[in-house]
CSV table of C-alpha atoms and ligand atoms in Angstrom, one decimal:
chain,number,residue,atom,x,y,z
X,117,MET,CA,11.0,-11.5,-19.2
X,118,SER,CA,8.9,-14.4,-17.9
X,119,ILE,CA,8.1,-14.6,-14.2
X,120,SER,CA,10.6,-17.3,-13.7
X,121,GLU,CA,13.3,-15.4,-15.5
X,122,LYS,CA,12.5,-12.3,-13.4
X,123,SER,CA,12.5,-14.5,-10.2
X,124,ALA,CA,16.0,-15.7,-11.0
X,125,ALA,CA,17.1,-12.0,-10.9
X,126,GLY,CA,16.9,-12.3,-7.1
X,127,VAL,CA,15.2,-10.7,-4.1
X,128,LYS,CA,15.4,-7.0,-3.8
X,129,THR,CA,16.5,-6.1,-0.3
X,130,ASN,CA,17.4,-2.4,-0.5
X,131,VAL,CA,13.9,-1.1,-1.1
X,132,SER,CA,12.4,2.0,0.5
X,133,THR,CA,9.6,4.4,0.3
X,134,LYS,CA,10.0,8.2,-0.3
X,135,ASN,CA,8.0,9.0,2.8
X,136,GLY,CA,10.4,7.1,5.1
X,137,MET,CA,7.9,4.4,6.1
X,138,ILE,CA,10.1,1.7,4.6
X,139,GLN,CA,13.9,2.4,4.8
X,140,SER,CA,16.6,0.4,3.2
X,141,GLY,CA,18.3,-1.9,5.8
X,142,SER,CA,15.4,-1.6,8.2
X,143,PHE,CA,12.5,-3.7,9.3
X,144,ARG,CA,9.4,-1.6,10.0
X,145,VAL,CA,6.9,-2.7,12.6
X,146,ILE,CA,3.4,-1.2,12.6
X,147,ALA,CA,1.3,-2.2,15.7
X,148,GLY,CA,-2.0,-1.4,17.3
X,149,PRO,CA,-5.5,-2.6,17.8
X,150,CYS,CA,-7.7,-4.0,15.0
X,151,THR,CA,-10.2,-1.2,15.7
X,152,VAL,CA,-10.5,2.1,17.4
X,153,GLU,CA,-13.1,1.3,20.0
X,154,SER,CA,-13.1,4.4,22.3
X,155,TYR,CA,-10.8,7.2,23.3
X,156,ASP,CA,-9.7,5.4,26.5
X,157,GLN,CA,-9.1,2.1,24.7
X,158,PHE,CA,-7.1,3.7,21.9
X,159,VAL,CA,-5.0,5.8,24.3
X,160,ALA,CA,-4.1,2.7,26.3
X,161,SER,CA,-3.3,0.5,23.3
X,162,ALA,CA,-1.4,3.2,21.3
X,163,SER,CA,0.6,4.2,24.4
X,164,ALA,CA,1.9,0.6,24.6
X,165,VAL,CA,2.9,0.9,20.9
X,166,LYS,CA,4.8,4.1,21.7
X,167,GLN,CA,6.4,2.6,24.8
X,168,ALA,CA,7.6,-0.4,22.8
X,169,GLY,CA,9.4,2.1,20.6
X,170,TYR,CA,7.4,1.9,17.4
X,171,GLU,CA,6.6,4.9,15.2
X,172,TYR,CA,3.4,3.7,13.4
X,173,VAL,CA,0.1,2.8,15.1
X,174,ARG,CA,-2.8,1.1,13.4
X,175,GLY,CA,-6.4,1.3,14.3
X,176,GLY,CA,-9.5,0.8,12.1
X,177,ALA,CA,-12.4,3.2,11.9
X,178,PHE,CA,-14.1,1.7,8.9
X,179,LYS,CA,-14.1,-2.0,9.4
X,180,PRO,CA,-14.8,-4.6,6.6
X,181,ARG,CA,-16.6,-7.1,8.8
X,182,THR,CA,-17.7,-10.4,7.4
X,183,SER,CA,-21.1,-10.1,9.2
X,184,PRO,CA,-23.2,-7.0,9.0
X,185,TYR,CA,-24.2,-7.6,12.6
X,186,SER,CA,-20.6,-7.3,13.9
X,187,PHE,CA,-19.2,-3.9,15.2
X,188,GLN,CA,-18.6,-1.9,12.1
X,189,GLY,CA,-16.1,0.7,13.6
X,190,LEU,CA,-16.7,4.2,14.8
X,191,GLY,CA,-16.3,5.8,11.4
X,192,GLU,CA,-15.4,9.5,11.5
X,193,GLU,CA,-15.4,9.6,15.3
X,194,GLY,CA,-12.9,6.8,15.2
X,195,LEU,CA,-10.7,8.7,12.8
X,196,LYS,CA,-10.7,11.7,15.1
X,197,ILE,CA,-9.7,9.6,18.1
X,198,LEU,CA,-7.0,8.0,15.9
X,199,SER,CA,-5.4,11.3,14.8
X,200,GLU,CA,-5.7,13.0,18.1
X,201,VAL,CA,-4.1,10.2,20.1
X,202,ALA,CA,-1.5,9.4,17.4
X,203,GLY,CA,-0.6,13.1,17.2
X,204,ASP,CA,-0.3,13.4,21.0
X,205,LEU,CA,2.0,10.4,21.1
X,206,GLY,CA,4.0,11.5,18.1
X,207,LEU,CA,3.0,8.4,16.1
X,208,LYS,CA,2.0,8.1,12.5
X,209,ALA,CA,-1.5,6.6,11.9
X,210,VAL,CA,-2.4,3.7,9.7
X,211,THR,CA,-6.1,3.1,8.9
X,212,GLU,CA,-8.3,1.5,6.3
X,213,VAL,CA,-10.5,3.2,3.8
X,214,MET,CA,-13.3,1.2,2.3
X,215,ASP,CA,-15.2,3.8,0.3
X,216,ALA,CA,-13.8,6.2,-2.3
X,217,GLU,CA,-16.0,9.0,-0.8
X,218,ASP,CA,-14.1,8.8,2.5
X,219,ILE,CA,-10.5,9.0,1.0
X,220,GLU,CA,-10.1,12.8,1.7
X,221,LEU,CA,-11.4,12.4,5.2
X,222,VAL,CA,-9.1,9.5,5.9
X,223,MET,CA,-6.1,11.3,4.5
X,224,GLU,CA,-6.8,14.2,6.9
X,225,HIS,CA,-6.5,11.8,9.9
X,226,ALA,CA,-3.9,9.2,8.8
X,227,GLN,CA,-0.6,9.2,7.0
X,228,ILE,CA,-1.0,5.6,5.8
X,229,ILE,CA,-4.1,4.3,4.1
X,230,GLN,CA,-4.7,0.6,4.3
X,231,ILE,CA,-6.6,-1.1,1.5
X,232,GLY,CA,-8.1,-4.3,2.9
X,233,ALA,CA,-7.9,-7.8,1.5
X,234,ARG,CA,-11.6,-7.6,0.5
X,235,ASN,CA,-11.0,-4.4,-1.5
X,236,MET,CA,-7.8,-5.4,-3.3
X,237,ALA,CA,-9.6,-5.8,-6.5
X,238,ASN,CA,-11.8,-2.7,-6.1
X,239,PHE,CA,-10.1,-1.1,-9.1
X,240,SER,CA,-12.1,2.2,-9.0
X,241,LEU,CA,-11.1,2.6,-5.3
X,242,LEU,CA,-7.4,1.9,-6.2
X,243,LYS,CA,-7.4,4.4,-9.0
X,244,ARG,CA,-9.0,7.1,-6.7
X,245,ILE,CA,-6.5,6.5,-4.0
X,246,GLY,CA,-3.6,6.6,-6.4
X,247,ALA,CA,-4.7,10.0,-7.7
X,248,ALA,CA,-5.4,11.2,-4.1
X,249,ILE,CA,-2.0,10.4,-2.7
X,250,ALA,CA,0.0,11.5,-5.9
X,251,GLY,CA,2.6,14.0,-4.9
X,252,THR,CA,1.9,13.7,-1.1
X,253,ASP,CA,3.7,12.0,1.7
X,254,HIS,CA,0.8,9.7,2.3
X,255,GLY,CA,1.3,6.0,1.7
X,256,VAL,CA,-0.7,2.9,1.0
X,257,VAL,CA,-0.6,-0.5,2.5
X,258,LEU,CA,-2.2,-2.8,0.0
X,259,LYS,CA,-3.3,-6.1,1.5
X,260,ARG,CA,-3.3,-9.2,-0.8
X,261,GLY,CA,-6.8,-10.5,-1.5
X,262,PHE,CA,-7.1,-13.9,0.2
X,263,ALA,CA,-8.0,-15.5,-3.1
X,264,SER,CA,-5.7,-13.5,-5.3
X,265,THR,CA,-2.5,-14.6,-7.1
X,266,VAL,CA,0.8,-12.7,-6.7
X,267,GLU,CA,0.4,-11.4,-10.2
X,268,GLU,CA,-3.1,-10.0,-9.5
X,269,TRP,CA,-1.8,-8.4,-6.3
X,270,LEU,CA,1.1,-6.7,-8.1
X,271,LEU,CA,-1.3,-5.5,-10.9
X,272,ALA,CA,-3.6,-4.1,-8.2
X,273,ALA,CA,-0.6,-2.1,-6.9
X,274,GLU,CA,0.0,-0.8,-10.4
X,275,TYR,CA,-3.6,0.6,-10.5
X,276,ILE,CA,-2.3,2.9,-7.7
X,277,THR,CA,1.1,3.7,-9.1
X,278,LYS,CA,-0.2,4.3,-12.6
X,279,GLU,CA,-2.3,7.2,-11.2
X,280,GLY,CA,0.9,8.8,-9.7
X,281,GLY,CA,0.6,7.2,-6.2
X,282,GLU,CA,3.9,6.5,-4.7
X,283,ASN,CA,4.8,5.1,-1.2
X,284,VAL,CA,2.9,1.9,-2.0
X,285,VAL,CA,3.7,-1.1,0.3
X,286,LEU,CA,2.4,-4.6,-0.4
X,287,CYS,CA,1.1,-6.7,2.5
X,288,GLU,CA,0.8,-10.5,2.6
X,289,ARG,CA,-1.9,-11.4,5.1
X,290,GLY,CA,-2.7,-15.0,4.4
X,291,ILE,CA,-4.7,-16.8,1.8
X,292,ARG,CA,-7.6,-19.1,2.1
X,293,THR,CA,-6.7,-22.8,1.9
X,294,PHE,CA,-8.2,-26.1,3.2
X,295,GLU,CA,-6.4,-25.7,6.5
X,296,THR,CA,-8.6,-25.0,9.5
X,297,SER,CA,-6.0,-24.8,12.4
X,298,THR,CA,-5.2,-21.2,11.3
X,299,ARG,CA,-7.6,-18.5,10.1
X,300,PHE,CA,-5.8,-18.2,6.8
X,301,THR,CA,-2.5,-19.6,5.6
X,302,LEU,CA,0.5,-17.2,5.6
X,303,ASP,CA,2.0,-17.5,2.2
X,304,LEU,CA,5.6,-16.6,2.8
X,305,SER,CA,6.6,-17.8,-0.7
X,306,ALA,CA,4.5,-15.0,-2.1
X,307,VAL,CA,6.6,-12.5,-0.1
X,308,ILE,CA,9.8,-13.8,-1.7
X,309,VAL,CA,8.2,-14.1,-5.2
X,310,ALA,CA,6.8,-10.6,-5.0
X,311,LYS,CA,10.1,-9.2,-3.9
X,312,ARG,CA,11.7,-10.7,-6.9
X,313,LEU,CA,9.2,-9.2,-9.3
X,314,THR,CA,8.7,-5.7,-8.0
X,315,ASP,CA,10.7,-2.8,-6.4
X,316,LEU,CA,7.8,-2.2,-4.0
X,317,PRO,CA,8.4,-3.1,-0.3
X,318,VAL,CA,6.5,-6.1,1.0
X,319,ILE,CA,5.4,-6.4,4.6
X,320,VAL,CA,3.6,-9.2,6.4
X,321,ASP,CA,0.5,-9.3,8.6
X,322,PRO,CA,0.9,-12.4,10.8
X,323,SER,CA,-2.1,-11.5,12.9
X,324,HIS,CA,-4.9,-12.0,10.3
X,325,ALA,CA,-3.0,-14.9,8.7
X,326,ALA,CA,-2.9,-16.9,11.9
X,327,GLY,CA,-6.0,-15.6,13.7
X,328,ARG,CA,-4.4,-16.8,17.0
X,329,ARG,CA,-1.9,-14.8,19.1
X,330,ASP,CA,0.4,-17.8,19.9
X,331,LEU,CA,1.5,-17.9,16.3
X,332,VAL,CA,2.1,-14.2,15.7
X,333,ILE,CA,5.6,-14.1,17.1
X,334,PRO,CA,6.9,-17.2,15.4
X,335,LEU,CA,5.4,-16.0,12.0
X,336,SER,CA,7.0,-12.6,12.6
X,337,LYS,CA,10.4,-14.2,12.9
X,338,ALA,CA,9.8,-16.3,9.8
X,339,SER,CA,8.8,-13.1,7.9
X,340,VAL,CA,12.1,-11.5,8.7
X,341,ALA,CA,13.9,-14.5,7.3
X,342,ALA,CA,11.7,-14.4,4.2
X,343,GLU,CA,13.1,-10.9,3.4
X,344,ALA,CA,10.0,-9.0,4.3
X,345,ASP,CA,10.4,-5.3,4.8
X,346,GLY,CA,8.3,-5.1,7.9
X,347,LEU,CA,5.2,-6.2,9.8
X,348,ILE,CA,1.7,-5.0,10.7
X,349,VAL,CA,0.6,-6.7,13.9
X,350,GLU,CA,-2.5,-6.3,16.0
X,351,SER,CA,-2.1,-5.5,19.7
X,352,HIS,CA,-4.5,-4.5,22.5
X,353,HIS,CA,-4.1,-3.4,26.1
X,354,GLU,CA,-6.9,-5.9,27.0
X,355,PRO,CA,-6.9,-8.5,24.2
X,356,GLN,CA,-9.8,-10.5,25.7
X,357,GLU,CA,-12.0,-7.5,25.6
X,358,ALA,CA,-11.2,-6.4,22.0
X,359,LEU,CA,-14.4,-5.8,20.0
X,360,CYS,CA,-12.8,-7.2,16.9
X,361,ASP,CA,-10.2,-9.9,16.3
X,362,ALA,CA,-9.7,-10.6,20.0
X,363,GLU,CA,-8.0,-14.0,19.6
X,364,GLN,CA,-5.2,-12.7,17.5
X,365,ALA,CA,-4.3,-9.5,19.4
X,366,LEU,CA,-0.9,-9.5,21.1
X,367,PRO,CA,-1.0,-8.4,24.8
X,368,VAL,CA,1.2,-5.5,25.9
X,369,GLU,CA,4.0,-7.8,27.3
X,370,ALA,CA,4.3,-9.6,24.1
X,371,LEU,CA,4.4,-6.4,22.1
X,372,MET,CA,7.1,-5.1,24.5
X,373,GLY,CA,9.2,-8.2,23.9
X,374,LEU,CA,8.8,-8.3,20.1
X,375,ARG,CA,11.7,-6.0,19.2
X,376,GLU,CA,14.2,-8.0,21.3
X,377,THR,CA,12.9,-11.3,19.9
X,378,LEU,CA,13.2,-10.0,16.3
X,379,ARG,CA,16.6,-8.3,16.8
X,380,PRO,CA,18.9,-11.4,16.2
X,381,PHE,CA,16.9,-12.4,13.1
X,382,ALA,CA,16.9,-8.9,11.7
X,383,SER,CA,20.6,-8.5,12.3
X,384,ALA,CA,21.3,-11.8,10.6
X,385,MET,CA,19.4,-10.3,7.6
X,386,GLY,CA,21.4,-7.1,7.9
X,387,ARG,CA,18.4,-5.1,9.1
X,388,GLU,CA,17.5,-2.9,12.1
X,389,VAL,CA,14.0,-3.2,13.6
X,390,LEU,CA,12.2,0.2,13.5
W,25,PEP,C1,-7.4,-5.5,9.4
W,25,PEP,O1,-6.3,-5.1,9.1
W,25,PEP,O2,-8.0,-5.3,10.4
W,25,PEP,C2,-8.1,-6.2,8.3
W,25,PEP,C3,-9.5,-6.3,8.2
W,25,PEP,O3,-7.3,-6.8,7.4
W,25,PEP,P1,-7.6,-7.7,6.1
W,25,PEP,O4,-8.2,-6.7,5.1
W,25,PEP,O5,-6.3,-8.2,5.7
W,25,PEP,O6,-8.6,-8.8,6.5
W,26,MN,MN1,-8.3,-7.0,12.3
């Protein structure tokens, strides 16, 4: 079947992952700071995620920063803070792995492994992760490379599934265009196209796409309407002080209001916000 023939088959809405992260009829929200900065920062930011009623908290320990002079994350110390705080709050942890040699360590501290946009085409990393999560409850969030086509993104996911990795979730996080008013351009058509071509769930990261907090909630609403299966959003208890991606972090009040804001959109799509 050609891509257009497959597309005509329609969007798949009842997708789920075996580990419960994505459930049919639901819209999963993952929230939390870009980076684990300190114990106190992560407790404060993750507590807000818990209070807002979400079950998955994000926080980077290994950060793929554009500049080598920017804060690179706390590494193993950050992972320890992440798992301790998430465990205390009863949340599941989502964090990025950049190096194959850190996969086991990251899996000890987090249930969901994020593969960043800059590593989407790191095929040896994808294969190693696929083999590592095979037969486990761990999941992967595979960001779309910001210069990758939908087909390249789906094939990248197949590097993971081919090794036996299940619980793979695709994440659209914006692509590079000529537009300068946003950090990247959120490609919602890619969400719809991907959902016609694969059974894998597709979530949206409006934070990195926009690069500015005032667009995160409108883009979140649009993501629900575009049949996405969830969101990963950045939030911080003191956004202005964030060491990474400060301009795009939602403050606590906005995070608290997000569920109510999304509810009518989700219910129109036959989904419940988790
Ligand atoms: C992130 O989630 O903080 C991140 C670096 O994302 P991306 O790989 O999409 O840039
Ligand atoms: Mn970030």
